[in-house]
Coordinates of C-alpha atoms in Angstrom, one line a residue:
P1398 CA -16.0 -19.4 -14.8
W1399 CA -13.4 -20.7 -17.3
R1400 CA -15.6 -23.4 -18.8
I1401 CA -17.0 -22.6 -22.2
S1402 CA -19.8 -24.7 -23.6
P1403 CA -19.9 -25.7 -27.3
D1404 CA -22.8 -23.3 -27.9
E1405 CA -21.0 -20.4 -26.2
Y1406 CA -17.8 -21.1 -28.1
Q1407 CA -19.7 -21.2 -31.4
E1408 CA -21.4 -17.9 -30.7
L1409 CA -18.0 -16.4 -29.6
S1410 CA -16.4 -17.6 -32.8
R1411 CA -19.2 -16.2 -34.9
R1412 CA -19.0 -12.8 -33.3
I1413 CA -15.2 -12.5 -33.6
G1414 CA -15.4 -13.8 -37.2
S1415 CA -17.8 -11.0 -38.0
W1416 CA -15.1 -8.5 -37.0
A1417 CA -12.5 -9.9 -39.2
T1418 CA -11.8 -6.5 -40.8
V1419 CA -11.0 -5.2 -37.3
T1420 CA -8.7 -7.9 -35.9
P1421 CA -5.0 -8.1 -36.9
H1422 CA -4.4 -10.6 -39.6
P1423 CA -4.0 -13.5 -39.5
F1424 CA -5.9 -14.5 -36.4
T1425 CA -7.5 -17.9 -35.6
L1426 CA -9.5 -18.2 -32.4
P1427 CA -8.0 -20.8 -30.1
S1428 CA -9.9 -24.0 -29.8
R1429 CA -12.6 -24.3 -27.1
R1430 CA -10.4 -26.4 -24.8
T1431 CA -7.4 -24.1 -25.3
L1432 CA -9.4 -21.0 -24.6
S1433 CA -10.8 -22.7 -21.5
R1434 CA -7.2 -23.5 -20.4
Y1435 CA -6.2 -19.8 -20.8
L1436 CA -9.2 -18.6 -18.9
E1437 CA -8.4 -21.1 -16.1
G1438 CA -4.8 -19.6 -16.1
Y1439 CA -6.3 -16.2 -15.5
F1440 CA -8.7 -17.1 -12.8
R1441 CA -6.3 -19.4 -11.0
G1442 CA -3.2 -17.1 -11.4
F1443 CA -4.2 -13.5 -11.7
H1444 CA -7.8 -12.9 -10.8
A1445 CA -7.3 -12.7 -7.1
H1446 CA -4.8 -9.9 -7.5
M1447 CA -7.5 -7.8 -9.4
P1448 CA -10.8 -9.2 -7.9
M1449 CA -13.2 -7.2 -10.0
L1450 CA -15.1 -10.1 -11.7
H1451 CA -17.9 -11.8 -9.7
T1452 CA -17.0 -15.4 -10.5
A1453 CA -20.0 -16.9 -8.8
T1454 CA -22.3 -15.5 -11.5
L1455 CA -20.1 -15.2 -14.5
T1456 CA -20.9 -16.7 -17.9
A1457 CA -18.9 -16.5 -21.1
T1458 CA -21.8 -14.9 -22.9
E1459 CA -22.2 -12.2 -20.3
L1460 CA -18.4 -11.4 -20.3
G1461 CA -18.4 -10.5 -24.0
P1462 CA -15.7 -11.3 -26.6
E1463 CA -13.5 -8.4 -25.8
L1464 CA -13.1 -9.2 -22.2
I1465 CA -12.8 -13.0 -22.8
L1466 CA -9.9 -12.4 -25.1
S1467 CA -8.3 -10.0 -22.6
L1468 CA -8.5 -12.6 -19.8
A1469 CA -7.3 -15.3 -22.1
A1470 CA -4.2 -13.2 -23.0
V1471 CA -3.2 -13.0 -19.3
G1472 CA -4.1 -16.7 -18.8
A1473 CA -1.8 -17.7 -21.7
L1474 CA 1.1 -15.9 -19.9
Y1475 CA 0.2 -17.9 -16.8
R1476 CA 0.4 -21.1 -18.9
F1477 CA 3.8 -19.9 -20.1
E1478 CA 2.5 -19.5 -23.7
H1479 CA 3.8 -16.0 -24.1
A1480 CA 3.6 -15.7 -27.9
K1481 CA 0.0 -16.7 -27.9
G1482 CA -0.6 -14.3 -25.0
V1483 CA 0.8 -11.4 -27.0
E1484 CA -1.3 -12.4 -30.0
L1485 CA -4.5 -12.5 -28.0
Y1486 CA -3.5 -9.1 -26.5
R1487 CA -3.2 -7.6 -29.9
V1488 CA -6.7 -8.8 -30.9
A1489 CA -8.3 -7.8 -27.7
K1490 CA -6.8 -4.4 -27.8
A1491 CA -7.9 -3.9 -31.4
L1492 CA -11.5 -5.0 -30.6
I1493 CA -11.8 -2.8 -27.5
N1494 CA -10.4 0.3 -29.3
W1495 CA -12.8 -0.3 -32.2
R1496 CA -15.7 -0.5 -29.8
L1497 CA -14.7 2.6 -28.0
D1498 CA -14.1 4.4 -31.3
Q1499 CA -17.6 3.4 -32.4
L1500 CA -19.1 4.9 -29.2
H1501 CA -17.1 8.1 -29.5
E1502 CA -18.1 8.4 -33.2
E1503 CA -21.8 8.5 -32.1
T1504 CA -21.0 11.7 -30.2
I1505 CA -18.9 13.2 -33.0
S1506 CA -21.4 12.5 -35.7
R1507 CA -24.1 14.5 -33.8
L1508 CA -21.8 17.5 -33.9
T1509 CA -21.9 17.4 -37.7
N1510 CA -25.7 17.7 -37.8
T1511 CA -26.2 20.8 -35.7
S1512 CA -24.5 23.9 -34.6
P1513 CA -23.9 24.7 -30.9
G1514 CA -25.9 27.2 -28.9
Y1515 CA -22.7 28.9 -27.7
A1516 CA -22.0 29.9 -31.3
G1517 CA -25.2 31.9 -31.5
F1518 CA -27.5 29.2 -33.1
A1519 CA -30.8 28.2 -31.6
L1520 CA -30.8 24.8 -29.9
V1521 CA -33.5 22.3 -30.4
P1522 CA -35.0 21.7 -26.9
G1523 CA -33.4 18.6 -25.3
D1524 CA -30.8 18.4 -28.0
S1525 CA -27.9 19.7 -25.9
Q1526 CA -24.8 17.4 -25.7
H1527 CA -24.9 18.0 -22.0
D1528 CA -28.4 16.4 -21.8
R1529 CA -27.1 13.1 -23.1
P1530 CA -25.3 10.5 -21.0
S1531 CA -21.8 9.4 -22.0
P1532 CA -22.2 6.9 -24.8
I1533 CA -20.4 4.2 -22.9
L1534 CA -22.9 4.6 -20.0
S1535 CA -25.8 4.0 -22.3
H1536 CA -24.5 0.5 -22.9
G1537 CA -25.0 -0.5 -19.3
H1538 CA -22.8 -3.2 -17.8
Q1539 CA -21.2 -4.0 -21.2
G1540 CA -19.5 -0.7 -20.9
I1541 CA -17.9 -1.9 -17.6
R1542 CA -16.8 -5.0 -19.4
L1543 CA -14.8 -2.9 -21.9
L1544 CA -13.2 -1.0 -19.1
Q1545 CA -12.3 -4.3 -17.4
G1546 CA -10.8 -5.6 -20.6
L1547 CA -8.6 -2.4 -20.8
L1548 CA -7.5 -2.8 -17.2
V1549 CA -6.4 -6.4 -17.8
L1550 CA -4.5 -5.4 -20.9
M1551 CA -2.9 -2.5 -19.0
A1552 CA -1.6 -5.0 -16.5
I1553 CA -0.1 -7.1 -19.3
T1554 CA 1.6 -4.2 -20.9
S1555 CA 2.8 -2.5 -17.6
W1556 CA 4.6 -5.6 -16.3
G1557 CA 5.3 -7.5 -19.5
E1558 CA 7.8 -7.0 -22.3
K1559 CA 9.5 -3.6 -22.6
A1560 CA 8.0 -3.2 -26.1
L1561 CA 4.5 -3.1 -24.5
V1562 CA 5.2 -0.5 -21.8
R1563 CA 4.4 2.3 -24.2
D1564 CA 1.0 0.8 -24.7
A1565 CA 0.4 0.7 -21.0
L1566 CA 1.0 4.4 -20.5
S1567 CA -1.2 5.2 -23.5
M1568 CA -4.0 3.0 -22.1
A1569 CA -3.8 4.7 -18.8
S1570 CA -5.1 7.9 -20.4
Q1571 CA -8.0 5.9 -21.9
V1572 CA -8.8 4.2 -18.6
A1573 CA -8.7 7.5 -16.7
T1574 CA -11.3 9.0 -19.0
L1575 CA -13.5 6.0 -18.7
V1576 CA -13.4 5.7 -14.9
R1577 CA -14.3 9.4 -14.6
E1578 CA -17.3 8.7 -16.9
F1579 CA -18.3 5.8 -14.8
G1580 CA -18.3 8.0 -11.7
I1581 CA -15.2 7.5 -9.6
S1582 CA -15.8 11.0 -8.3
N1583 CA -19.5 10.5 -7.5
A1584 CA -20.1 10.2 -3.8
E1585 CA -22.0 7.1 -2.7
D1586 CA -24.7 7.0 -0.1
S1587 CA -23.4 4.9 2.7
S1588 CA -26.7 4.6 4.5
T1589 CA -28.6 2.7 1.7
R1590 CA -28.2 -1.0 1.0
E1591 CA -29.1 -2.7 -2.3
T1592 CA -32.3 -4.7 -2.0
S1593 CA -31.2 -7.7 -4.1
W1594 CA -28.1 -9.8 -4.7
E1595 CA -28.2 -9.0 -8.4
D1596 CA -28.3 -5.2 -7.8
W1597 CA -25.5 -5.5 -5.2
I1598 CA -23.3 -7.5 -7.6
I1599 CA -23.6 -4.8 -10.3
S1600 CA -22.9 -2.0 -7.9
E1601 CA -19.9 -3.8 -6.2
E1602 CA -18.4 -4.9 -9.5
R1603 CA -18.4 -1.4 -10.7
R1604 CA -16.9 -0.1 -7.5
R1605 CA -14.2 -2.8 -7.5
T1606 CA -13.4 -2.1 -11.2
L1607 CA -12.9 1.6 -10.5
F1608 CA -10.7 0.8 -7.5
V1609 CA -8.6 -1.6 -9.7
A1610 CA -8.1 1.3 -12.1
Y1611 CA -7.0 3.5 -9.2
V1612 CA -4.5 1.0 -7.8
Q1613 CA -3.2 0.3 -11.3
F1614 CA -2.4 4.0 -11.7
G1615 CA -0.7 3.9 -8.3
L1616 CA 1.4 0.9 -9.4
Q1617 CA 2.5 2.6 -12.6
C1618 CA 3.5 5.6 -10.5
T1619 CA 5.5 3.3 -8.2
A1620 CA 7.3 1.6 -10.9
F1621 CA 7.8 4.3 -13.5
N1622 CA 7.7 7.5 -11.5
V1623 CA 4.8 8.8 -13.6
P1624 CA 2.0 10.9 -12.1
P1625 CA -1.1 8.9 -11.2
M1626 CA -3.9 9.5 -13.7
I1627 CA -6.4 9.7 -10.9
L1628 CA -5.7 11.7 -7.8
N1629 CA -6.8 10.8 -4.2
Q1630 CA -9.1 13.8 -4.2
E1631 CA -11.1 12.3 -7.1
V1632 CA -11.9 9.0 -5.5
R1633 CA -15.2 9.4 -3.7
L1634 CA -16.4 5.8 -3.7
N1635 CA -17.1 3.6 -0.8
L1636 CA -14.4 1.0 0.0
P1637 CA -14.9 -2.5 -1.4
A1638 CA -16.9 -5.0 0.5
S1639 CA -15.4 -7.9 2.4
A1640 CA -14.1 -11.0 0.5
A1641 CA -16.7 -13.2 2.3
E1642 CA -19.6 -11.0 1.0
W1643 CA -18.0 -10.8 -2.5
E1644 CA -17.3 -14.5 -2.8
A1645 CA -20.8 -15.7 -1.6
Q1646 CA -22.0 -18.4 -4.0
T1647 CA -25.8 -17.9 -3.5
S1648 CA -28.2 -15.1 -2.7
V1649 CA -29.0 -16.8 0.6
E1650 CA -25.4 -16.9 1.7
W1651 CA -24.9 -13.3 0.6
S1652 CA -28.0 -12.1 2.4
S1653 CA -26.8 -13.7 5.6
I1654 CA -23.5 -11.8 5.5
H1655 CA -24.8 -8.6 4.0
N1656 CA -27.7 -8.1 6.3
N1657 CA -25.7 -8.9 9.4
A1658 CA -23.0 -6.4 8.6
P1659 CA -22.9 -4.1 11.7
W1660 CA -21.5 -1.1 9.9
P1661 CA -22.4 0.8 6.8
P1662 CA -19.9 1.0 3.9
R1663 CA -16.9 3.3 4.5
P1664 CA -16.1 6.2 2.1
F1665 CA -12.5 6.0 0.8
Q1666 CA -11.8 9.7 1.2
E1667 CA -13.1 10.0 4.7
T1668 CA -11.2 6.9 5.8
L1669 CA -8.0 8.1 4.2
E1670 CA -8.4 11.5 5.9
Q1671 CA -8.9 9.7 9.2
L1672 CA -5.6 7.7 8.6
L1673 CA -3.7 10.9 7.8
S1674 CA -4.9 12.4 11.1
G1675 CA -3.3 9.4 12.8
A1676 CA -6.7 8.2 14.1
P1677 CA -7.6 4.5 14.1
V1678 CA -10.0 3.4 11.4
H1679 CA -10.8 -0.1 12.5
H1680 CA -12.7 0.7 15.7
E1681 CA -15.9 1.3 13.6
G1682 CA -15.6 -2.1 12.1
S1683 CA -12.8 -3.9 10.2
I1684 CA -12.0 -2.9 6.6
S1685 CA -11.8 -5.4 3.9
A1686 CA -8.4 -6.5 2.5
F1687 CA -9.2 -4.8 -0.8
G1688 CA -10.1 -1.6 1.2
N1689 CA -6.8 -1.7 3.1
Y1690 CA -5.1 -2.3 -0.2
A1691 CA -6.6 0.8 -1.7
L1692 CA -5.8 2.9 1.4
I1693 CA -2.1 2.0 1.4
H1694 CA -2.0 3.1 -2.2
G1695 CA -3.6 6.4 -1.1
L1696 CA -0.8 6.8 1.5
F1697 CA 1.8 6.1 -1.0
L1698 CA 0.5 8.7 -3.3
Q1699 CA 0.6 11.3 -0.5
I1700 CA 4.3 10.8 -0.3
F1701 CA 4.7 10.9 -4.1
Y1702 CA 2.9 14.3 -4.1
A1703 CA 5.1 15.6 -1.2
R1704 CA 8.3 14.4 -2.9
N1705 CA 7.5 16.2 -6.1
A1706 CA 6.5 19.4 -4.3
L1707 CA 10.1 19.7 -3.0
G1708 CA 11.5 21.0 -6.2
P1709 CA 11.7 20.4 -10.0
S1710 CA 15.1 18.8 -10.0
V1711 CA 15.3 15.0 -9.5
D1712 CA 18.8 15.6 -8.0
S1713 CA 17.3 17.9 -5.3
R1714 CA 18.8 17.0 -2.0
G1715 CA 15.7 18.3 -0.2
S1716 CA 14.2 16.0 2.4
L1717 CA 10.7 15.6 3.6
S1718 CA 10.0 17.7 6.7
E1719 CA 10.1 16.2 10.1
E1720 CA 6.5 17.1 10.6
F1721 CA 5.4 15.3 7.4
I1722 CA 7.4 12.2 8.2
K1723 CA 5.8 12.0 11.7
K1724 CA 2.4 12.5 10.3
M1725 CA 2.9 9.7 7.7
E1726 CA 4.3 7.4 10.3
A1727 CA 1.2 7.9 12.5
A1728 CA -0.9 7.2 9.5
L1729 CA 1.0 4.0 8.8
R1730 CA 0.6 2.8 12.3
A1731 CA -3.1 3.4 12.1
W1732 CA -3.2 1.5 8.8
Q1733 CA -1.2 -1.4 10.2
E1734 CA -3.7 -1.6 13.1
S1735 CA -6.5 -1.8 10.5
W1736 CA -4.6 -4.5 8.5
E1737 CA -4.1 -6.5 11.7
A1738 CA -7.8 -6.2 12.5
T1739 CA -8.9 -7.5 9.1
H1740 CA -9.6 -11.3 9.0
E1741 CA -8.5 -11.5 5.4
S1742 CA -5.0 -10.2 6.2
T1743 CA -2.1 -12.7 6.1
L1744 CA 1.7 -12.9 5.6
D1745 CA 1.4 -16.3 4.0
P1746 CA 1.9 -16.1 0.3
S1747 CA -0.2 -19.2 -0.3
S1748 CA -3.0 -18.4 2.2
P1749 CA -6.6 -19.3 1.2
K1750 CA -7.5 -15.9 2.4
G1751 CA -6.2 -14.5 -0.9
P1752 CA -3.2 -12.3 -1.9
L1753 CA -4.5 -8.8 -1.3
G1754 CA -3.5 -8.7 2.4
F1755 CA -0.1 -10.0 1.5
N1756 CA 0.3 -7.6 -1.4
S1757 CA -0.6 -4.7 0.8
T1758 CA 2.4 -5.4 2.9
A1759 CA 4.6 -4.9 -0.2
L1760 CA 3.1 -1.4 -0.5
L1761 CA 3.6 -0.8 3.2
R1762 CA 7.4 -1.5 2.8
L1763 CA 7.5 0.9 -0.2
V1764 CA 5.8 3.7 1.7
Y1765 CA 8.3 3.4 4.6
I1766 CA 11.2 3.4 2.1
R1767 CA 9.9 6.4 0.1
L1768 CA 9.6 8.3 3.4
N1769 CA 13.3 7.9 3.9
A1770 CA 14.8 7.5 0.4
H1771 CA 14.1 9.4 -2.9
T1772 CA 14.3 6.3 -5.0
G1773 CA 11.5 7.0 -7.5
P1774 CA 13.3 8.9 -10.3
F1775 CA 16.5 6.7 -10.2
R1776 CA 15.3 3.1 -10.4
Q1777 CA 14.9 3.2 -14.2
L1778 CA 12.5 0.3 -14.4
F1779 CA 11.1 1.7 -17.6
T1780 CA 14.4 0.8 -19.3
R1781 CA 14.1 -2.9 -18.4
D1782 CA 17.9 -2.9 -18.4
P1783 CA 19.3 -4.7 -15.3
V1784 CA 22.7 -3.0 -15.6
I1785 CA 21.2 0.5 -15.5
I1786 CA 18.8 -0.5 -12.7
A1787 CA 21.7 -2.1 -10.7
R1788 CA 23.7 1.1 -11.1
G1789 CA 21.2 3.0 -9.1
F1790 CA 22.3 1.0 -6.0
T1791 CA 25.9 2.1 -6.2
D1792 CA 26.2 5.5 -8.0
G1793 CA 25.2 7.5 -4.9
K1794 CA 22.4 9.6 -6.7
I1795 CA 19.6 8.4 -4.5
T1796 CA 19.1 10.6 -1.4
V1797 CA 18.7 8.6 1.8
C1798 CA 17.9 10.4 5.1
N1799 CA 20.5 10.3 7.9
R1800 CA 20.6 7.5 10.4
S1801 CA 17.7 8.1 12.7
P1802 CA 14.7 6.4 14.4
H1803 CA 12.8 7.2 11.2
L1804 CA 15.3 5.3 9.1
D1805 CA 15.3 2.5 11.6
R1806 CA 11.6 1.9 11.1
A1807 CA 12.1 1.6 7.3
I1808 CA 15.0 -0.8 7.9
L1809 CA 12.8 -2.9 10.1
Q1810 CA 10.2 -3.2 7.3
C1811 CA 13.0 -4.3 4.9
I1812 CA 14.1 -7.0 7.4
H1813 CA 10.5 -8.2 7.7
A1814 CA 10.3 -8.4 3.9
L1815 CA 13.4 -10.6 3.8
S1816 CA 12.3 -12.7 6.7
I1817 CA 9.3 -14.1 4.7
P1818 CA 11.3 -15.9 1.9
V1819 CA 13.9 -17.0 4.6
R1820 CA 11.1 -18.5 6.7
V1821 CA 9.4 -20.2 3.7
G1822 CA 12.7 -21.2 2.1
I1823 CA 14.7 -19.2 -0.5
A1824 CA 14.8 -22.1 -3.0
F1825 CA 11.1 -22.9 -2.4
V1826 CA 10.2 -19.3 -3.1
A1827 CA 12.3 -19.2 -6.2
R1828 CA 10.3 -22.2 -7.6
T1829 CA 6.8 -21.0 -6.5
L1830 CA 7.0 -17.2 -6.7
T1831 CA 5.2 -17.1 -10.0
L1832 CA 2.2 -19.0 -8.5
N1833 CA 1.7 -17.1 -5.2
W1834 CA 3.6 -13.8 -5.3
S1835 CA 2.5 -10.7 -7.1
F1836 CA 4.9 -8.6 -9.2
Q1837 CA 4.3 -5.9 -6.5
H1838 CA 6.6 -7.9 -4.2
A1839 CA 9.4 -7.6 -6.9
L1840 CA 8.9 -3.8 -7.0
S1841 CA 9.0 -3.7 -3.2
N1842 CA 11.9 -6.1 -2.7
L1843 CA 14.0 -4.2 -5.1
E1844 CA 13.8 -1.1 -3.0
C1845 CA 14.1 -3.1 0.2
A1846 CA 17.3 -4.6 -1.0
F1847 CA 18.6 -1.2 -2.0
L1848 CA 17.8 0.5 1.3
L1849 CA 19.0 -2.4 3.5
T1850 CA 22.3 -2.8 1.6
R1851 CA 22.8 0.9 1.6
W1852 CA 22.2 1.1 5.3
L1853 CA 24.6 -1.8 6.0
R1854 CA 27.3 -0.2 4.0
G1855 CA 26.8 3.0 5.9
L1856 CA 27.1 1.1 9.2
A1857 CA 30.3 -0.5 7.9
F1858 CA 31.8 2.8 7.2
A1859 CA 30.7 4.2 10.6
V1860 CA 32.2 1.1 12.4
E1861 CA 35.4 1.4 10.4
T1862 CA 35.7 5.0 11.4
S1863 CA 34.5 5.1 15.0
G1864 CA 34.1 1.5 16.1
L1865 CA 30.9 -0.4 17.1
A1866 CA 30.3 2.1 19.8
D1867 CA 29.1 4.5 17.1
L1868 CA 26.0 2.4 16.6
R1869 CA 22.9 3.2 18.6
P1870 CA 21.3 0.3 20.5
D1871 CA 18.4 0.1 18.0
E1872 CA 20.8 -0.1 15.1
Q1873 CA 22.7 -2.9 16.9
K1874 CA 19.4 -4.8 17.3
L1875 CA 18.5 -4.4 13.7
L1876 CA 22.0 -5.5 12.7
N1877 CA 21.7 -8.6 14.8
M1878 CA 18.3 -9.4 13.2
V1879 CA 19.9 -9.3 9.8
V1880 CA 22.7 -11.6 10.9
T1881 CA 20.2 -14.0 12.4
L1882 CA 18.3 -14.1 9.1
V1883 CA 21.4 -14.8 7.1
H1884 CA 22.5 -17.6 9.5
E1885 CA 19.1 -19.3 8.7
T1886 CA 20.2 -19.7 5.1
E1887 CA 22.8 -21.5 3.0
L1888 CA 24.9 -18.2 3.0
A1889 CA 25.6 -18.5 6.8
D1890 CA 29.2 -19.4 6.0
S1891 CA 29.7 -16.2 3.9
L1892 CA 30.1 -14.2 7.1
D1893 CA 33.0 -16.2 8.3
G1894 CA 36.6 -15.1 7.7
A1895 CA 35.9 -11.4 8.0
Q1896 CA 39.0 -9.6 9.4
D1897 CA 37.0 -7.0 11.4
H1898 CA 33.5 -5.9 12.2
A1899 CA 33.3 -3.5 9.3
S1900 CA 34.3 -6.2 6.8
R1901 CA 31.7 -8.5 8.3
I1902 CA 29.0 -5.9 7.8
R1903 CA 30.0 -5.4 4.2
K1904 CA 29.8 -9.2 3.7
L1905 CA 26.4 -9.1 5.3
A1906 CA 25.2 -6.5 2.7
A1907 CA 26.4 -8.7 -0.1
S1908 CA 24.7 -11.7 1.4
V1909 CA 21.4 -9.8 1.7
A1910 CA 21.5 -8.8 -2.0
R1911 CA 22.3 -12.4 -3.0
L1912 CA 19.4 -13.8 -1.0
W1913 CA 16.9 -11.5 -2.6
A1914 CA 18.4 -12.3 -6.0
E1915 CA 18.1 -16.0 -5.4
T1916 CA 14.3 -15.7 -4.8
F1917 CA 13.9 -14.7 -8.5
K1918 CA 15.8 -17.6 -10.0
G1919 CA 12.6 -19.5 -11.2
F1920 CA 10.5 -19.0 -14.3
Q1921 CA 8.5 -15.8 -14.4
V1922 CA 5.2 -14.7 -16.0
F1923 CA 6.1 -11.0 -16.2
E1924 CA 9.3 -9.6 -17.6
I1925 CA 9.6 -7.0 -14.9
V1926 CA 10.0 -9.7 -12.2
Y1927 CA 12.8 -11.4 -14.2
V1928 CA 14.5 -8.0 -14.7
V1929 CA 14.4 -7.2 -11.0
G1930 CA 16.0 -10.6 -10.3
Q1931 CA 18.8 -10.0 -12.8
S1932 CA 19.4 -6.5 -11.4
L1933 CA 19.7 -7.9 -7.9
S1934 CA 22.2 -10.5 -9.1
I1935 CA 24.4 -7.8 -10.6
V1936 CA 24.2 -5.9 -7.3
A1937 CA 25.1 -9.0 -5.4
D1938 CA 28.1 -9.6 -7.7
T1939 CA 29.3 -6.0 -7.3
L1940 CA 29.0 -6.1 -3.5
E1941 CA 30.8 -9.5 -3.3
R1942 CA 33.7 -8.1 -5.3
E1943 CA 34.0 -5.2 -2.9

């Protein structure tokens, strides 16, 4: 999909040249080979994390100039040509906003030619604004292309340089309006099946695009503690189809998979409700990796809503109710069973099955952590300042629930998160993280590092006060698991020389922070990943001095 023919490039250049008054000056379209390199960067680096484009049938002409430039902007980042990526971002943003303004102007101009019926004027039959479809819907699939372009740009700005984050939150409002116009709240008939591959592609691409918007809002909520622009109650789509069906290269291959599917598509809302009741959802047929990914976002947002219902103050010491925590833990167990039943799920960062199953586990860790710690308002990722972010680890403002089996389960998830880079190799992960790991793992690992080091320091205090006998058997097992992990790394010697058990546990906390910091030592595509690494390095330095 990243190959552009000379004729396609010439047409693209002509169209962009005709919009010279719209694009920021000066702008020269990259050469055909350079543009192809950037598009390859997108499809090899980022596409699988937001699989909303049907690569088997894509052509440059069908994508349109706005989306091509948006994809190229991300691709330039993945080729470590950041200045060019930002330039392409500016042009793509200008073109998309201009196109959307044109569509909006069509509606506004009609209002200048007639007076509304509600003001007492007679309406011309069939001339009501309510009788007309949204302007963007009247442009068919090209409207979806504009939305996809905005979503790609929203990803650049959310996780890129601090100066662009403001654009990300502004775009979120635009995207929310568009996804509502495209029918994210329109229930789909699960009993009908598209009759042709072409019709199915259009339908599935729209569905996936709307779900990408939904999870992007969830990720902004996760990182910046802002309310999601689309609520769970608004999403009435069916869950995305399996990767095998989506990635079929021919209509014959697709028909073989599609017609042999034993179960109809699953509605998102009904499946999420089923999870929240603690009931298994995989017995009726496995859910796609993208479907599981959307559902774990839904569970995360349930906790966000519950946290914010506790009170208006971010310093509120209120905890989630025991009943709610048990309900969410049952939902998470049901979700994990669904994840395990999905063929596309994997814990291998470089698996050919794609990254969505692996990315889902990052959200799973976050959900467990947010059940037990009110981290959201205190991480300060919006500042992009490692010193401020690191301070959240040590200033005591974050409320963490008392030692309990609930906290044990969250700690176990943190240990699982650390075990993956330890198993693969810390140095290897540091050098390949950009290629195989999503920024979502940086968001998750930051909170895992916080909770695990906070828990270890709490254990050290308990042992110092009351001895090892104060630890419950499950806590001792978890502690031994962390010790075993550290012994598998180059920091094994760091635990030697401790004068007592409490000192050894404190050294263990510092080692854990250092290990996570080391995984971010390589070159990064997105600034937020670099900032997380710098923050963890400061935390490790602080804990080592203690």
